[in-house]
XYZ file of C-alpha atoms in Angstrom:
603
model
C 88.700 31.447 31.946
C 86.183 30.100 34.431
C 83.151 28.337 33.925
C 79.799 27.253 35.598
C 77.485 24.628 36.014
C 78.172 21.109 37.948
C 77.216 17.988 36.288
C 75.262 15.422 37.311
C 76.591 12.583 35.138
C 80.148 10.995 35.037
C 82.731 12.249 32.331
C 82.738 9.006 30.463
C 78.829 9.159 30.080
C 78.983 12.689 28.532
C 81.803 11.605 26.424
C 79.406 8.967 24.276
C 76.813 11.072 24.477
C 78.865 14.010 22.900
C 80.262 11.820 20.348
C 76.529 10.734 19.583
C 74.968 13.697 18.625
C 78.703 14.547 16.588
C 77.587 11.808 14.464
C 74.187 12.743 13.756
C 75.147 16.594 12.860
C 78.137 15.671 10.337
C 75.786 15.579 7.207
C 74.365 18.191 8.217
C 77.448 20.293 8.175
C 79.250 19.051 5.361
C 78.112 21.927 2.906
C 79.231 24.763 5.534
C 82.367 22.356 5.886
C 82.755 23.687 1.861
C 82.887 27.014 3.014
C 85.046 27.005 5.699
C 87.750 24.913 3.222
C 87.207 27.581 0.483
C 88.006 30.500 3.819
C 92.124 29.952 2.654
C 91.821 29.980 -0.974
C 90.316 33.139 -1.463
C 92.358 34.537 1.408
C 95.404 33.184 -0.841
C 94.144 34.831 -3.915
C 93.623 37.866 -2.396
C 97.447 38.410 -0.823
C 98.603 37.054 -4.584
C 96.552 39.593 -5.940
C 98.079 42.545 -3.542
C 101.419 40.957 -4.447
C 100.974 41.327 -7.963
C 100.136 44.768 -7.616
C 102.941 45.780 -5.671
C 104.855 44.691 -8.578
C 103.056 46.691 -10.739
C 103.539 49.675 -8.991
C 107.154 50.401 -10.194
C 106.702 49.585 -13.936
C 104.391 52.664 -14.584
C 103.664 53.731 -18.381
C 103.682 57.645 -19.085
C 100.002 57.996 -20.191
C 99.551 56.868 -16.176
C 102.245 59.590 -15.317
C 100.758 61.944 -16.274
C 96.972 61.749 -15.253
C 96.285 64.369 -12.612
C 97.006 62.702 -9.346
C 93.695 62.188 -7.137
C 93.099 64.655 -4.499
C 94.302 64.251 -1.116
C 91.655 62.274 1.097
C 89.644 64.513 3.637
C 90.378 64.212 6.702
C 87.475 62.070 8.634
C 86.843 63.760 12.185
C 87.388 61.220 14.924
C 85.926 58.326 16.505
C 84.274 59.262 19.617
C 85.949 56.664 22.609
C 83.744 54.041 23.235
C 82.023 55.157 26.601
C 83.002 52.668 29.719
C 79.585 51.212 30.085
C 79.637 49.794 26.380
C 83.436 48.854 27.245
C 82.405 47.146 29.703
C 79.491 45.575 27.623
C 81.204 43.880 25.031
C 83.669 42.596 27.686
C 80.734 40.842 28.358
C 79.888 39.865 25.052
C 83.335 38.344 24.325
C 83.168 36.343 27.616
C 80.166 35.053 26.527
C 80.063 33.903 22.981
C 82.162 31.759 21.163
C 85.759 32.711 19.872
C 85.164 31.197 16.709
C 81.721 32.119 15.015
C 81.693 35.044 17.932
C 77.884 34.174 18.893
C 76.124 33.886 21.811
C 76.545 29.980 23.844
C 73.211 28.229 25.241
C 72.490 25.369 26.964
C 71.260 23.407 24.225
C 71.512 23.239 20.343
C 73.851 24.039 17.988
C 75.838 26.807 19.600
C 75.539 24.551 23.119
C 79.153 25.225 24.776
C 81.489 22.385 24.987
C 84.758 21.761 26.431
C 88.519 20.496 25.390
C 90.141 19.002 27.865
C 92.985 21.442 27.936
C 89.277 23.639 29.193
C 88.920 26.355 26.410
C 84.996 26.884 25.142
C 83.608 26.671 22.317
C 80.104 26.282 20.550
C 79.612 22.275 19.620
C 78.777 23.551 15.492
C 81.804 25.125 15.735
C 84.136 22.582 17.279
C 82.480 19.956 15.055
C 83.520 21.971 12.218
C 87.200 22.086 13.506
C 87.668 18.475 13.828
C 85.854 17.100 10.761
C 88.282 19.633 9.104
C 91.063 18.331 10.363
C 89.904 15.093 9.510
C 89.472 15.812 5.729
C 93.179 16.921 5.544
C 93.987 13.255 6.690
C 95.510 15.284 10.239
C 95.167 15.477 14.045
C 92.964 18.023 15.576
C 93.681 20.712 17.552
C 92.645 23.099 19.761
C 91.635 26.331 17.929
C 93.390 28.618 21.373
C 96.525 26.357 22.156
C 96.971 24.146 19.581
C 97.334 21.430 21.781
C 95.929 18.227 20.055
C 92.516 17.202 20.936
C 90.402 14.048 19.671
C 86.338 13.474 19.743
C 86.894 12.255 23.257
C 87.965 14.898 24.403
C 84.742 17.256 23.784
C 83.161 17.850 26.912
C 79.453 19.181 27.109
C 79.199 21.978 30.037
C 75.671 21.677 31.708
C 75.304 25.412 33.156
C 72.858 27.990 32.476
C 75.099 30.664 31.451
C 79.505 30.937 31.504
C 81.216 34.625 32.660
C 84.388 34.847 32.724
C 85.921 36.940 35.342
C 89.621 38.742 35.580
C 91.146 37.138 38.719
C 93.880 39.554 38.687
C 91.357 42.493 38.128
C 89.133 41.473 41.299
C 92.240 41.290 42.996
C 93.333 44.377 42.589
C 89.744 45.816 43.412
C 89.713 44.092 47.062
C 93.135 45.020 47.121
C 92.027 48.652 46.820
C 89.690 47.701 48.606
C 91.185 47.131 51.810
C 93.402 49.698 51.687
C 90.397 52.421 52.002
C 88.690 50.065 55.184
C 92.430 50.679 56.836
C 92.216 54.008 55.572
C 88.520 54.611 56.877
C 89.670 53.444 60.103
C 92.925 55.686 60.536
C 90.530 58.678 59.774
C 87.817 57.500 62.343
C 90.607 57.422 64.765
C 92.036 60.353 64.290
C 88.460 62.014 64.007
C 87.577 60.786 67.565
C 90.721 61.849 69.145
C 89.740 65.688 67.407
C 86.321 65.339 68.905
C 88.524 64.259 72.370
C 89.960 67.142 72.166
C 87.499 69.458 70.959
C 85.094 68.346 73.575
C 88.178 68.725 76.593
C 88.626 72.790 75.053
C 84.765 72.717 76.085
C 85.149 71.925 78.809
C 87.616 74.644 79.545
C 85.988 77.344 77.436
C 83.257 76.918 80.277
C 85.612 76.757 82.913
C 86.957 79.698 81.796
C 83.788 82.205 80.816
C 82.469 80.913 84.914
C 85.861 81.697 86.161
C 85.298 84.892 84.804
C 81.593 85.883 85.001
C 82.547 84.946 88.723
C 85.160 87.244 88.893
C 82.901 90.158 87.464
C 80.559 89.345 89.611
C 82.767 89.676 92.479
C 84.372 92.829 90.875
C 79.987 94.178 90.511
C 79.745 93.325 94.446
C 82.753 94.419 96.117
C 81.807 98.428 94.043
C 78.178 98.184 94.761
C 79.712 97.608 98.444
C 82.038 99.831 98.601
C 79.295 102.631 97.179
C 77.230 101.526 99.875
C 79.841 102.152 102.488
C 80.495 105.586 101.443
C 76.866 106.211 101.374
C 76.575 105.169 105.123
C 79.428 107.027 106.451
C 78.653 110.311 104.603
C 75.453 109.785 106.214
C 76.853 109.207 109.534
C 79.154 112.126 109.201
C 76.255 113.930 109.020
C 74.638 113.096 111.730
C 77.082 114.376 114.001
C 77.817 112.068 116.443
C 73.993 110.946 117.078
C 72.953 107.858 119.257
C 72.666 105.749 116.448
C 76.312 105.587 115.737
C 76.099 102.055 116.878
C 73.325 100.459 114.018
C 75.119 102.668 111.694
C 78.265 101.160 111.635
C 76.187 97.642 112.365
C 74.570 98.417 108.739
C 77.906 99.331 106.971
C 78.444 95.880 107.769
C 75.461 94.414 106.697
C 75.351 91.293 103.958
C 74.705 91.679 100.183
C 72.577 88.822 99.139
C 71.613 88.075 95.469
C 69.967 84.875 94.005
C 71.870 82.774 91.745
C 69.831 80.516 90.871
C 66.979 78.265 91.205
C 66.958 74.556 90.362
C 63.691 73.183 89.869
C 62.636 69.499 91.206
C 63.608 67.027 88.648
C 59.877 65.730 88.226
C 56.993 67.185 88.985
C 55.191 64.492 91.355
C 58.938 64.245 93.298
C 59.125 66.090 96.405
C 62.450 67.451 98.587
C 62.591 67.531 102.095
C 66.474 68.130 103.322
C 69.290 69.885 102.075
C 73.412 69.203 102.168
C 75.761 71.567 100.850
C 79.928 69.626 100.304
C 82.147 71.094 102.723
C 84.516 69.862 99.387
C 82.653 71.123 96.152
C 80.887 73.567 96.012
C 78.094 70.738 95.511
C 74.440 70.809 96.623
C 72.796 67.640 97.879
C 68.654 67.897 98.071
C 66.732 64.839 99.675
C 64.501 63.347 97.060
C 61.359 60.799 96.389
C 58.674 60.022 94.505
C 56.730 57.911 96.110
C 54.754 56.258 92.841
C 57.945 54.868 91.930
C 59.234 54.222 94.947
C 62.202 56.172 94.566
C 64.085 57.330 97.397
C 67.592 59.036 96.682
C 69.962 62.518 96.497
C 69.483 65.031 93.829
C 72.639 66.544 93.046
C 72.887 70.174 92.243
C 76.058 71.473 90.682
C 76.440 75.292 91.928
C 78.796 76.088 89.122
C 75.999 74.925 86.684
C 73.402 77.658 86.794
C 71.294 76.162 83.895
C 71.755 72.614 84.421
C 68.998 70.296 86.035
C 69.327 68.559 89.172
C 71.073 64.829 88.798
C 69.358 62.092 90.450
C 71.525 59.653 92.014
C 70.385 55.776 91.569
C 67.963 54.613 94.506
C 69.576 54.179 98.376
C 66.567 53.580 100.325
C 63.636 51.577 100.456
C 61.628 54.681 102.488
C 61.448 58.688 102.823
C 65.122 60.097 103.661
C 65.167 62.092 106.621
C 68.464 63.400 106.644
C 71.782 63.538 105.053
C 74.598 64.652 105.889
C 78.197 65.229 103.834
C 81.380 63.563 105.926
C 83.079 66.958 107.031
C 86.691 65.238 106.828
C 89.016 66.396 103.660
C 91.620 63.509 104.303
C 89.054 60.785 104.278
C 87.072 59.049 101.005
C 83.964 61.739 100.629
C 81.243 59.645 102.188
C 76.838 60.986 102.612
C 75.380 59.862 105.632
C 71.549 59.471 104.682
C 69.129 58.494 107.182
C 66.087 56.968 106.542
C 62.426 55.913 107.829
C 62.799 52.584 106.279
C 65.280 51.380 109.159
C 68.781 51.731 108.136
C 71.177 54.183 107.442
C 73.960 54.474 104.371
C 77.008 55.901 103.735
C 77.212 56.905 100.266
C 80.626 57.305 98.603
C 80.272 59.979 96.077
C 83.853 60.214 95.249
C 85.102 58.099 92.420
C 82.605 57.583 89.186
C 79.055 57.111 90.165
C 77.622 56.994 93.784
C 77.790 53.670 95.656
C 75.823 53.119 98.865
C 79.178 51.632 101.032
C 77.864 50.595 103.837
C 74.842 50.152 105.422
C 73.454 50.383 108.625
C 70.633 48.688 110.356
C 68.684 50.233 113.009
C 66.165 48.771 115.498
C 63.499 52.014 114.291
C 62.699 54.635 111.824
C 65.910 56.996 111.889
C 64.609 60.908 112.015
C 68.971 62.454 112.259
C 72.560 61.552 111.592
C 75.799 63.222 112.111
C 79.339 62.695 111.336
C 81.978 63.043 114.684
C 83.951 66.242 113.962
C 87.081 64.129 115.488
C 86.836 60.696 114.217
C 86.271 60.276 110.582
C 84.785 56.592 111.354
C 82.247 57.182 113.862
C 78.523 58.624 113.053
C 75.572 59.011 114.714
C 71.981 58.262 113.981
C 68.501 59.443 115.414
C 65.754 57.100 115.761
C 62.863 56.788 116.867
C 61.974 55.774 120.528
C 64.276 58.609 121.506
C 67.629 56.128 120.661
C 71.006 57.519 119.375
C 73.030 54.625 118.269
C 77.026 55.338 117.248
C 78.615 53.415 114.912
C 81.990 52.249 113.701
C 82.481 52.324 110.065
C 85.334 50.199 110.081
C 82.516 47.353 112.121
C 78.857 48.618 110.130
C 77.234 45.042 111.572
C 76.062 46.320 114.423
C 75.759 49.447 116.242
C 78.952 50.814 118.246
C 77.014 52.142 121.683
C 73.045 52.599 122.014
C 71.390 56.330 124.033
C 68.076 55.049 125.196
C 66.683 58.366 125.644
C 66.502 60.344 128.975
C 65.438 58.675 132.319
C 64.543 59.572 135.666
C 66.770 56.653 137.811
C 65.735 53.500 135.736
C 62.581 54.820 134.385
C 62.365 56.080 130.517
C 60.618 59.588 130.644
C 60.570 60.492 126.632
C 59.951 58.221 123.596
C 59.756 61.028 121.440
C 62.014 60.489 117.868
C 65.051 62.149 117.837
C 65.071 65.116 115.584
C 67.770 66.558 115.441
C 71.301 65.427 116.709
C 75.002 68.479 116.694
C 78.200 66.917 117.443
C 79.997 69.680 119.258
C 83.904 69.550 120.107
C 84.816 68.712 123.189
C 88.358 69.126 123.793
C 91.154 66.964 123.515
C 89.512 64.229 120.549
C 86.624 64.343 122.391
C 82.749 64.338 121.692
C 79.594 65.847 122.762
C 76.239 65.237 121.488
C 73.787 67.105 121.913
C 70.235 66.165 120.279
C 66.684 67.406 120.257
C 63.640 65.524 120.125
C 59.804 66.471 120.606
C 59.994 68.268 123.978
C 64.105 69.929 125.072
C 67.507 69.668 124.027
C 69.753 67.178 126.081
C 73.434 66.894 126.320
C 74.217 63.142 125.915
C 76.666 61.268 127.973
C 80.203 59.692 126.806
C 79.765 56.427 125.752
C 80.142 53.875 128.135
C 78.927 56.466 131.242
C 76.235 55.563 133.324
C 75.642 59.675 133.478
C 71.869 60.355 132.751
C 71.358 62.923 129.718
C 71.329 66.061 130.599
C 68.717 68.965 129.942
C 69.916 72.143 128.216
C 66.940 73.956 128.110
C 64.834 75.154 129.892
C 61.026 74.470 130.517
C 58.894 76.582 129.320
C 56.076 78.430 130.028
C 54.099 77.751 126.759
C 52.374 74.670 126.534
C 53.944 72.081 123.671
C 56.345 73.589 122.626
C 58.684 71.563 120.659
C 62.510 71.686 119.890
C 62.427 70.048 116.896
C 66.054 71.678 115.068
C 69.530 72.131 116.101
C 72.599 73.948 114.185
C 76.241 74.369 115.292
C 78.726 76.127 114.468
C 82.314 75.972 115.900
C 83.983 78.949 114.546
C 81.123 80.500 116.572
C 81.676 78.487 119.451
C 77.578 78.299 119.537
C 74.045 75.827 119.109
C 70.941 76.978 118.606
C 67.801 75.742 118.868
C 64.370 76.186 117.523
C 61.362 75.404 119.289
C 57.447 75.877 117.703
C 53.948 76.249 119.249
C 51.052 77.348 118.518
C 50.845 80.420 118.153
C 55.090 81.270 117.456
C 58.913 80.197 116.813
C 61.470 80.865 118.984
C 65.269 79.906 118.534
C 67.852 79.902 121.410
C 71.424 80.678 120.760
C 73.669 78.815 123.748
C 77.587 78.863 124.191
C 79.459 75.750 123.458
C 80.877 73.409 124.572
C 77.483 71.386 126.745
C 79.740 71.993 129.662
C 79.826 75.788 129.807
C 76.437 75.933 128.431
C 74.640 79.191 128.727
C 71.827 81.508 126.974
C 72.906 84.189 124.531
C 69.879 85.626 123.109
C 66.652 84.296 122.269
C 64.651 85.972 119.723
C 60.444 85.117 119.025
C 59.161 84.872 115.468
C 55.348 85.764 115.472
C 54.619 83.008 113.028
C 52.760 79.671 113.582
C 55.105 76.920 112.223
C 53.384 73.831 110.882
C 56.563 71.967 108.763
C 59.079 70.897 109.668
C 61.338 72.874 108.731
C 65.474 73.278 110.001
C 67.339 76.810 109.915
C 71.105 77.286 109.635
C 73.661 78.746 112.025
C 76.852 79.178 110.255
C 79.745 81.922 109.964
C 82.217 83.317 106.947
C 84.370 85.443 106.671
C 83.821 88.614 104.360
C 85.953 90.663 101.727
C 86.848 92.818 104.729
C 88.933 89.920 106.537
C 86.051 90.154 108.945
C 84.355 86.625 110.430
C 80.200 86.912 110.246
C 77.801 84.758 112.113
C 73.978 84.185 110.733
C 71.462 82.688 111.586
C 68.948 82.133 109.071
C 65.174 80.338 109.346
C 62.157 80.588 107.300
C 59.062 82.473 108.131
C 55.908 80.529 107.074
C 53.006 82.892 107.269
C 55.269 85.597 105.538
C 56.811 83.312 102.894
C 60.666 85.228 103.651
C 63.591 84.212 104.853
C 64.856 85.896 107.431
C 68.469 86.290 108.660
C 69.863 87.631 112.158
C 73.185 88.548 112.856
C 74.408 85.473 115.154
C 78.267 87.217 115.008
C 77.685 90.668 117.384
C 78.251 90.098 121.293
C 76.516 91.136 123.989
C 73.398 89.776 124.933
C 71.208 92.048 123.207
C 68.515 90.810 120.590
C 70.017 89.982 117.397
C 69.359 92.504 114.609
C 67.532 91.651 111.706
C 69.860 91.728 108.670
C 67.895 90.516 105.689
C 64.274 89.551 104.915
C 63.958 88.158 101.503
C 61.187 86.896 99.962
C 60.348 83.520 98.884
C 57.546 83.268 96.910
C 58.682 79.605 95.728
C 56.721 78.066 98.357
C 57.663 77.660 102.371
C 60.869 77.737 103.248
C 61.387 73.797 103.913
C 65.692 73.079 104.817
C 68.272 76.448 105.039
C 72.153 75.818 104.358
C 74.996 77.806 104.548
C 78.687 77.431 103.551
C 81.911 78.689 103.000
C 84.523 76.829 100.853
C 87.126 78.744 102.183
C 87.947 82.435 103.611
C 87.570 85.223 102.017
C 85.998 82.790 99.119
C 82.865 82.009 97.669
C 80.110 82.160 100.145
C 76.845 80.343 99.513
C 72.783 79.950 100.943
C 70.965 77.703 99.799
C 67.134 77.218 101.092
C 64.835 73.846 100.082
C 61.440 74.037 99.421
C 59.170 70.715 98.320
C 59.793 71.988 94.358
C 63.137 73.920 93.939
C 65.976 74.724 95.204
C 67.888 78.454 95.676
C 71.431 79.303 95.965
C 72.690 82.876 96.788
C 75.354 84.545 96.651
C 76.303 85.759 100.196
C 78.874 89.010 100.068
């Protein structure tokens, strides 16, 4: 048994105090002691009476034998079990009462709790009676519980408000069971985590398979529609009996079919998007994204397969608006994105391996307007800036520019300080690259780095005044560069053969539309389902709010045919990009406005 309480004086003082109180109560309890002394005598007399009765049972007289025997006792209903709560209450009573008189211990008075040398607890009145009874019989008193000899000096008062005994073995069993249950709960939690991981993987796999199945179904539907359209046109052609429009009918038979795949809105109502880029090694689109109120200038990432997912806004990349963004075309190199900003820096952003981060930052002498990667050297990139500057950087040594072109000149005098708004890196053979750049007036071919040759003007002087060259687009498979000009009354697009050493005009097309926004067209090629390479030149028409596509792959000097004229009610088109990730595979056409990006499937 355990007891609580802390004594505030020495054990000797406690013993003296206890003896004095015992002597004061001796007289008051003498009469009660007589009652206690009679209890053994009564028990002995009762035992003797029961013994005599048992002995007389064998001597039953005849009169008693003839008497009718009493009826058997009536069976009593079983006593209901004691409820656990009552058992617990009775157990608590036993732990807080004197084992002799079964009265509750108190902190003072006759039932005050005291302890013997052996550690057993009794009330003061009961142990005093017990010791007086032993003294009256002239024998040494013993503990009523363990029968160890005790004296009056062994009686020690317990100074405590309450005393309750705790079953230590039961507590240990409860603690052991609690630990076992905690370990089992941890095991179940670990199993739950594994099952949740497996479930997430299965859901992702199911979503991927669903997307692939939907894409296969869409492709089958597209092919069926194309076959039906082709059969109808061929039947119409046969019915014309060889008219003069055979070539036009043949061209119509290969008209591309475009379907809107998804529309991705701007991540925030006050956010604006300006430029668009398609990653050449993954079905992902990137849009430059700015929120001037929050001073946020970064990229928004769009998963082309996830048609309902919102664009993912990357961490801030620049302190001012991003004017251009170009992904690295090299498959063997790490996946990088080159961004050019008006904060006079260009950033090389690593896209693979977790969250995007800036791998290198290039310092510029003027605000940047354009950028491009070298198609032959993965470590080389180019940035076009204000004041007619073009800078070449080697990313292995990004601290300073590898070479700087400082604008077109006549002799030693510079003649044009307008910003370089667009750059096209054109392979020139033997691993060399030739840069074609556009400023406010013309398209120029730059001399190789280190050469003293002047800039070569590629586009002729136009008769219309104030014609500005605002965009260049290059496609290696078509061997063609498209230069776009705007004036006060119309748009003009000119397709030139590349490389610049044999620069010649292929076709010219004009659009009767006033262009007030700095919109960028796109020239790209793809291989259709019939394994035929097709070329498209796509540009937004601001006046009609449409996306127009011309046939850029047809031979001959004739003006390209208009193949598509798609309504674009989301707003004026600011940028167009097109790409095919594998020959005969998925081909997309992406358009960008300030508030939305639209993705089209092309078949």
